Amino acid sequence: VENETKNGSQTENNWTLLSKYDRFFMGSTDNYWGAKSVFESDEFADLNLRTTIGPYLGRLFFEKKFFTLQAEVGPVYVNEQFKQAGAEDWSGISWIIKAESDRLGYGTTLYLNHDGSQNLQASDNLILNTKIGLSFPLIHGFETFFQVEFEYDGGAVEGVENLDTTYDWNIGYTW
């Protein structure tokens, strides 16, 4: 959930809920299948609710301490409910790519999280979300991260920017 105000004006109000189920294929430690559902809302993109559901196949390409890479791909059904533009249903393909490395040392992690969905009926309706960041430990389980997030929606309604860029700095706790 993100809700941001600058100079007394609200500039961001959105949320995302992701639910996934993964299951490794029998005898495999690298290949898996699963199903996901994603629910998203973004007031400033005119999006009341985007529901995405579908199965996927995944693979852990590398799972080492210094570098981890994993990817998933599968068909999806998407239902979008807009405030002004009405509703739209489409089928498409969805993917997730995650990579991280602790090569910098000292508990620091460099990461990339990318997901996307492509509408198969309208090639210009492409959704891309990319987070690139650096996290590192502080003290007693507390950590901080700096992150740049790019959100592209090729099917954005008229009057809404296709690309949104956010710079984040957060402090959290890990146990």
Short mmCIF file of C-alpha atoms in Angstrom, two decimals:
data_model
loop_
_atom_site.label_atom_id
_atom_site.label_comp_id
_atom_site.label_asym_id
_atom_site.label_seq_id
_atom_site.Cartn_x
_atom_site.Cartn_y
_atom_site.Cartn_z
CA VAL A 1 0.00 0.00 0.00
CA GLU A 2 1.41 3.36 -1.00
CA ASN A 3 -0.20 6.64 -0.04
CA GLU A 4 1.99 9.72 -0.47
CA THR A 5 1.36 13.42 0.09
CA LYS A 6 3.63 16.28 -1.03
CA ASN A 7 3.05 19.94 -0.20
CA GLY A 8 -0.43 19.12 1.13
CA SER A 9 -1.54 17.38 -2.10
CA GLN A 10 -1.93 13.64 -2.43
CA THR A 11 0.37 12.31 -5.18
CA GLU A 12 -0.01 8.56 -4.79
CA ASN A 13 -2.66 6.15 -3.57
CA ASN A 14 -2.28 2.53 -4.68
CA TRP A 15 -2.05 -1.01 -3.37
CA THR A 16 -1.20 -4.51 -4.64
CA LEU A 17 -2.01 -7.92 -3.17
CA LEU A 18 -0.18 -10.97 -4.59
CA SER A 19 -1.09 -14.55 -3.69
CA LYS A 20 0.97 -17.45 -5.05
CA TYR A 21 1.21 -21.21 -4.67
CA ASP A 22 4.42 -22.96 -5.81
CA ARG A 23 5.10 -26.70 -6.06
CA PHE A 24 8.31 -28.33 -7.27
CA PHE A 25 7.98 -31.11 -9.82
CA MET A 26 8.68 -34.53 -8.32
CA GLY A 27 12.41 -35.23 -8.36
CA SER A 28 13.36 -31.65 -9.28
CA THR A 29 14.92 -28.95 -7.12
CA ASP A 30 14.98 -26.38 -9.95
CA ASN A 31 11.66 -26.64 -11.86
CA TYR A 32 8.27 -25.85 -10.38
CA TRP A 33 4.70 -24.96 -11.27
CA GLY A 34 2.22 -22.73 -9.55
CA ALA A 35 -0.77 -20.45 -9.67
CA LYS A 36 -1.11 -16.80 -8.78
CA SER A 37 -3.69 -14.13 -8.25
CA VAL A 38 -2.88 -10.43 -8.18
CA PHE A 39 -5.21 -7.61 -7.15
CA GLU A 40 -4.16 -4.00 -7.83
CA SER A 41 -5.69 -0.57 -7.40
CA ASP A 42 -4.27 2.84 -8.36
CA GLU A 43 -6.38 5.94 -7.81
CA PHE A 44 -4.24 8.20 -10.00
CA ALA A 45 -4.19 5.72 -12.91
CA ASP A 46 -8.04 5.58 -12.87
CA LEU A 47 -7.78 1.88 -11.86
CA ASN A 48 -10.37 0.72 -9.34
CA LEU A 49 -9.26 -2.92 -9.53
CA ARG A 50 -7.11 -5.05 -11.81
CA THR A 51 -7.49 -8.78 -11.17
CA THR A 52 -4.91 -11.13 -12.71
CA ILE A 53 -5.12 -14.91 -12.32
CA GLY A 54 -3.29 -17.77 -13.95
CA PRO A 55 -0.93 -20.74 -13.74
CA TYR A 56 2.80 -20.62 -14.45
CA LEU A 57 5.96 -22.66 -14.85
CA GLY A 58 9.06 -21.55 -12.98
CA ARG A 59 12.74 -22.32 -12.77
CA LEU A 60 15.51 -21.58 -10.30
CA PHE A 61 18.42 -21.02 -12.65
CA PHE A 62 20.93 -20.20 -9.92
CA GLU A 63 20.52 -20.40 -6.18
CA LYS A 64 23.94 -19.52 -4.83
CA LYS A 65 24.83 -17.13 -2.05
CA PHE A 66 26.59 -14.74 -4.42
CA PHE A 67 23.89 -14.86 -7.15
CA THR A 68 20.28 -16.05 -7.37
CA LEU A 69 18.16 -16.01 -10.53
CA GLN A 70 14.60 -17.26 -10.89
CA ALA A 71 11.96 -16.84 -13.61
CA GLU A 72 8.30 -17.74 -14.12
CA VAL A 73 6.03 -17.57 -17.17
CA GLY A 74 2.43 -18.52 -17.88
CA PRO A 75 -0.95 -17.56 -19.34
CA VAL A 76 -3.18 -15.11 -17.45
CA TYR A 77 -6.72 -13.79 -17.44
CA VAL A 78 -6.95 -10.07 -16.59
CA ASN A 79 -10.04 -8.08 -15.60
CA GLU A 80 -9.61 -4.30 -15.29
CA GLN A 81 -12.22 -2.05 -13.67
CA PHE A 82 -11.59 1.64 -14.37
CA LYS A 83 -13.43 4.54 -12.75
CA GLN A 84 -13.93 6.58 -15.94
CA ALA A 85 -13.01 4.17 -18.75
CA GLY A 86 -15.28 1.28 -17.72
CA ALA A 87 -14.22 -2.38 -17.68
CA GLU A 88 -11.98 -4.52 -19.85
CA ASP A 89 -11.18 -8.26 -19.90
CA TRP A 90 -8.24 -9.80 -21.72
CA SER A 91 -6.06 -12.88 -21.84
CA GLY A 92 -2.34 -12.69 -22.06
CA ILE A 93 1.02 -13.94 -20.95
CA SER A 94 2.68 -13.03 -17.67
CA TRP A 95 6.23 -13.38 -16.38
CA ILE A 96 8.31 -12.73 -13.27
CA ILE A 97 12.10 -12.43 -13.07
CA LYS A 98 13.98 -12.10 -9.78
CA ALA A 99 17.73 -11.73 -9.37
CA GLU A 100 19.85 -10.85 -6.38
CA SER A 101 23.48 -10.86 -5.38
CA ASP A 102 25.41 -10.37 -2.16
CA ARG A 103 28.68 -9.96 -4.07
CA LEU A 104 29.25 -6.51 -2.55
CA GLY A 105 29.69 -8.12 0.88
CA TYR A 106 28.91 -6.90 4.41
CA GLY A 107 25.34 -8.27 4.20
CA THR A 108 24.52 -5.95 1.31
CA THR A 109 22.14 -7.26 -1.37
CA LEU A 110 21.75 -5.86 -4.87
CA TYR A 111 18.42 -6.95 -6.39
CA LEU A 112 16.17 -6.78 -9.43
CA ASN A 113 12.47 -7.71 -9.35
CA HIS A 114 10.65 -7.52 -12.66
CA ASP A 115 7.17 -8.64 -13.68
CA GLY A 116 5.10 -8.06 -16.75
CA SER A 117 1.90 -8.95 -18.56
CA GLN A 118 1.24 -8.73 -22.28
CA ASN A 119 -2.29 -8.55 -23.67
CA LEU A 120 -2.48 -11.07 -26.54
CA GLN A 121 -5.31 -9.20 -28.29
CA ALA A 122 -3.68 -5.72 -28.18
CA SER A 123 0.09 -5.57 -28.52
CA ASP A 124 0.26 -2.01 -27.17
CA ASN A 125 -1.34 -3.14 -23.88
CA LEU A 126 1.85 -4.10 -22.03
CA ILE A 127 2.33 -3.82 -18.26
CA LEU A 128 5.88 -3.75 -16.85
CA ASN A 129 6.95 -3.31 -13.23
CA THR A 130 10.65 -3.19 -12.40
CA LYS A 131 12.35 -2.61 -9.04
CA ILE A 132 16.12 -2.20 -8.82
CA GLY A 133 17.56 -1.74 -5.38
CA LEU A 134 20.26 -2.12 -2.80
CA SER A 135 19.60 -3.30 0.76
CA PHE A 136 21.98 -3.54 3.66
CA PRO A 137 21.83 -4.34 7.37
CA LEU A 138 21.92 -1.63 10.01
CA ILE A 139 21.92 -3.04 13.56
CA HIS A 140 20.03 -5.70 15.60
CA GLY A 141 17.93 -6.99 12.66
CA PHE A 142 17.11 -3.59 11.21
CA GLU A 143 17.90 -3.02 7.55
CA THR A 144 17.48 -0.28 4.98
CA PHE A 145 17.08 -0.25 1.23
CA PHE A 146 17.23 2.22 -1.61
CA GLN A 147 15.15 1.36 -4.64
CA VAL A 148 14.05 2.74 -7.99
CA GLU A 149 10.70 1.47 -9.28
CA PHE A 150 9.53 1.80 -12.87
CA GLU A 151 5.87 1.09 -13.63
CA TYR A 152 4.86 1.11 -17.30
CA ASP A 153 1.26 0.61 -18.46
CA GLY A 154 0.90 0.69 -22.25
CA GLY A 155 -2.87 0.38 -21.86
CA ALA A 156 -3.22 3.39 -19.54
CA VAL A 157 -6.41 5.36 -19.98
CA GLU A 158 -6.34 8.74 -21.72
CA GLY A 159 -4.86 11.49 -19.58
CA VAL A 160 -2.72 9.11 -17.49
CA GLU A 161 1.05 8.86 -18.00
CA ASN A 162 2.27 5.47 -19.28
CA LEU A 163 5.43 5.51 -17.13
CA ASP A 164 5.66 6.17 -13.41
CA THR A 165 9.05 6.32 -11.66
CA THR A 166 9.39 6.14 -7.87
CA TYR A 167 12.49 6.48 -5.69
CA ASP A 168 12.20 4.79 -2.29
CA TRP A 169 14.27 4.70 0.86
CA ASN A 170 12.93 2.47 3.63
CA ILE A 171 13.95 1.01 6.97
CA GLY A 172 12.64 -2.39 8.02
CA TYR A 173 13.21 -5.26 10.41
CA THR A 174 14.15 -8.84 9.51
CA TRP A 175 13.82 -11.84 11.80
#
